[in-house]
């Protein structure tokens, strides 16, 4: 899946030329989906941490 390939590239698991190949094939829909998924993950982590310390 393109999402896992891009995320693994950002963490340095894949080579730079593989990341550039993935970025050449990206569309506006994929960018929007990546943005939404990353925001959902970040918000979930923040909510989990706040619930851990508040309760």
mmCIF file of C-alpha atoms in Angstrom:
data_model
loop_
_atom_site.group_PDB
_atom_site.id
_atom_site.type_symbol
_atom_site.label_atom_id
_atom_site.label_comp_id
_atom_site.label_asym_id
_atom_site.label_seq_id
_atom_site.Cartn_x
_atom_site.Cartn_y
_atom_site.Cartn_z
ATOM 1 C CA UNK A 1 0.000 0.000 0.000
ATOM 2 C CA UNK A 2 1.315 3.444 -0.867
ATOM 3 C CA UNK A 3 0.621 4.831 2.603
ATOM 4 C CA UNK A 4 2.856 2.325 4.371
ATOM 5 C CA UNK A 5 5.576 2.786 1.737
ATOM 6 C CA UNK A 6 5.631 6.559 2.238
ATOM 7 C CA UNK A 7 5.593 6.307 6.034
ATOM 8 C CA UNK A 8 8.398 3.745 6.025
ATOM 9 C CA UNK A 9 10.362 6.026 3.703
ATOM 10 C CA UNK A 10 9.941 8.919 6.111
ATOM 11 C CA UNK A 11 11.299 6.741 8.919
ATOM 12 C CA UNK A 12 14.324 5.903 6.762
ATOM 13 C CA UNK A 13 13.531 2.253 6.146
ATOM 14 C CA UNK A 14 13.493 2.549 2.343
ATOM 15 C CA UNK A 15 15.940 4.062 -0.116
ATOM 16 C CA UNK A 16 15.716 7.632 -1.340
ATOM 17 C CA UNK A 17 15.074 6.672 -4.973
ATOM 18 C CA UNK A 18 12.148 4.451 -3.925
ATOM 19 C CA UNK A 19 10.616 7.434 -2.098
ATOM 20 C CA UNK A 20 11.014 9.646 -5.169
ATOM 21 C CA UNK A 21 9.305 6.983 -7.310
ATOM 22 C CA UNK A 22 6.381 6.875 -4.873
ATOM 23 C CA UNK A 23 6.118 10.664 -4.775
ATOM 24 C CA UNK A 24 5.975 10.847 -8.581
ATOM 25 C CA UNK A 25 2.853 8.658 -8.558
ATOM 26 C CA UNK A 26 1.030 10.509 -5.790
ATOM 27 C CA UNK A 27 -2.237 12.315 -6.452
ATOM 28 C CA UNK A 28 -4.205 14.980 -4.631
ATOM 29 C CA UNK A 29 -6.534 12.322 -3.213
ATOM 30 C CA UNK A 30 -3.583 10.416 -1.761
ATOM 31 C CA UNK A 31 -2.151 13.585 -0.193
ATOM 32 C CA UNK A 32 -5.505 14.385 1.412
ATOM 33 C CA UNK A 33 -5.853 10.817 2.699
ATOM 34 C CA UNK A 34 -2.325 10.881 4.124
ATOM 35 C CA UNK A 35 -3.078 14.187 5.866
ATOM 36 C CA UNK A 36 -6.320 12.848 7.348
ATOM 37 C CA UNK A 37 -4.742 9.577 8.524
ATOM 38 C CA UNK A 38 -1.793 11.344 10.164
ATOM 39 C CA UNK A 39 -4.132 13.783 11.907
ATOM 40 C CA UNK A 40 -6.354 10.989 13.199
ATOM 41 C CA UNK A 41 -3.322 9.137 14.557
ATOM 42 C CA UNK A 42 -1.950 12.272 16.229
ATOM 43 C CA UNK A 43 -5.300 13.189 17.777
ATOM 44 C CA UNK A 44 -5.765 9.617 19.023
ATOM 45 C CA UNK A 45 -2.359 9.664 20.690
ATOM 46 C CA UNK A 46 -3.089 13.008 22.357
ATOM 47 C CA UNK A 47 -6.476 11.788 23.618
ATOM 48 C CA UNK A 48 -4.960 8.539 24.916
ATOM 49 C CA UNK A 49 -2.205 10.392 26.781
ATOM 50 C CA UNK A 50 -4.600 12.914 28.297
ATOM 51 C CA UNK A 51 -6.966 10.145 29.407
ATOM 52 C CA UNK A 52 -4.050 8.303 30.957
ATOM 53 C CA UNK A 53 -2.992 11.269 33.086
ATOM 54 C CA UNK A 54 -6.433 12.672 33.895
ATOM 55 C CA UNK A 55 -8.015 9.432 35.142
#
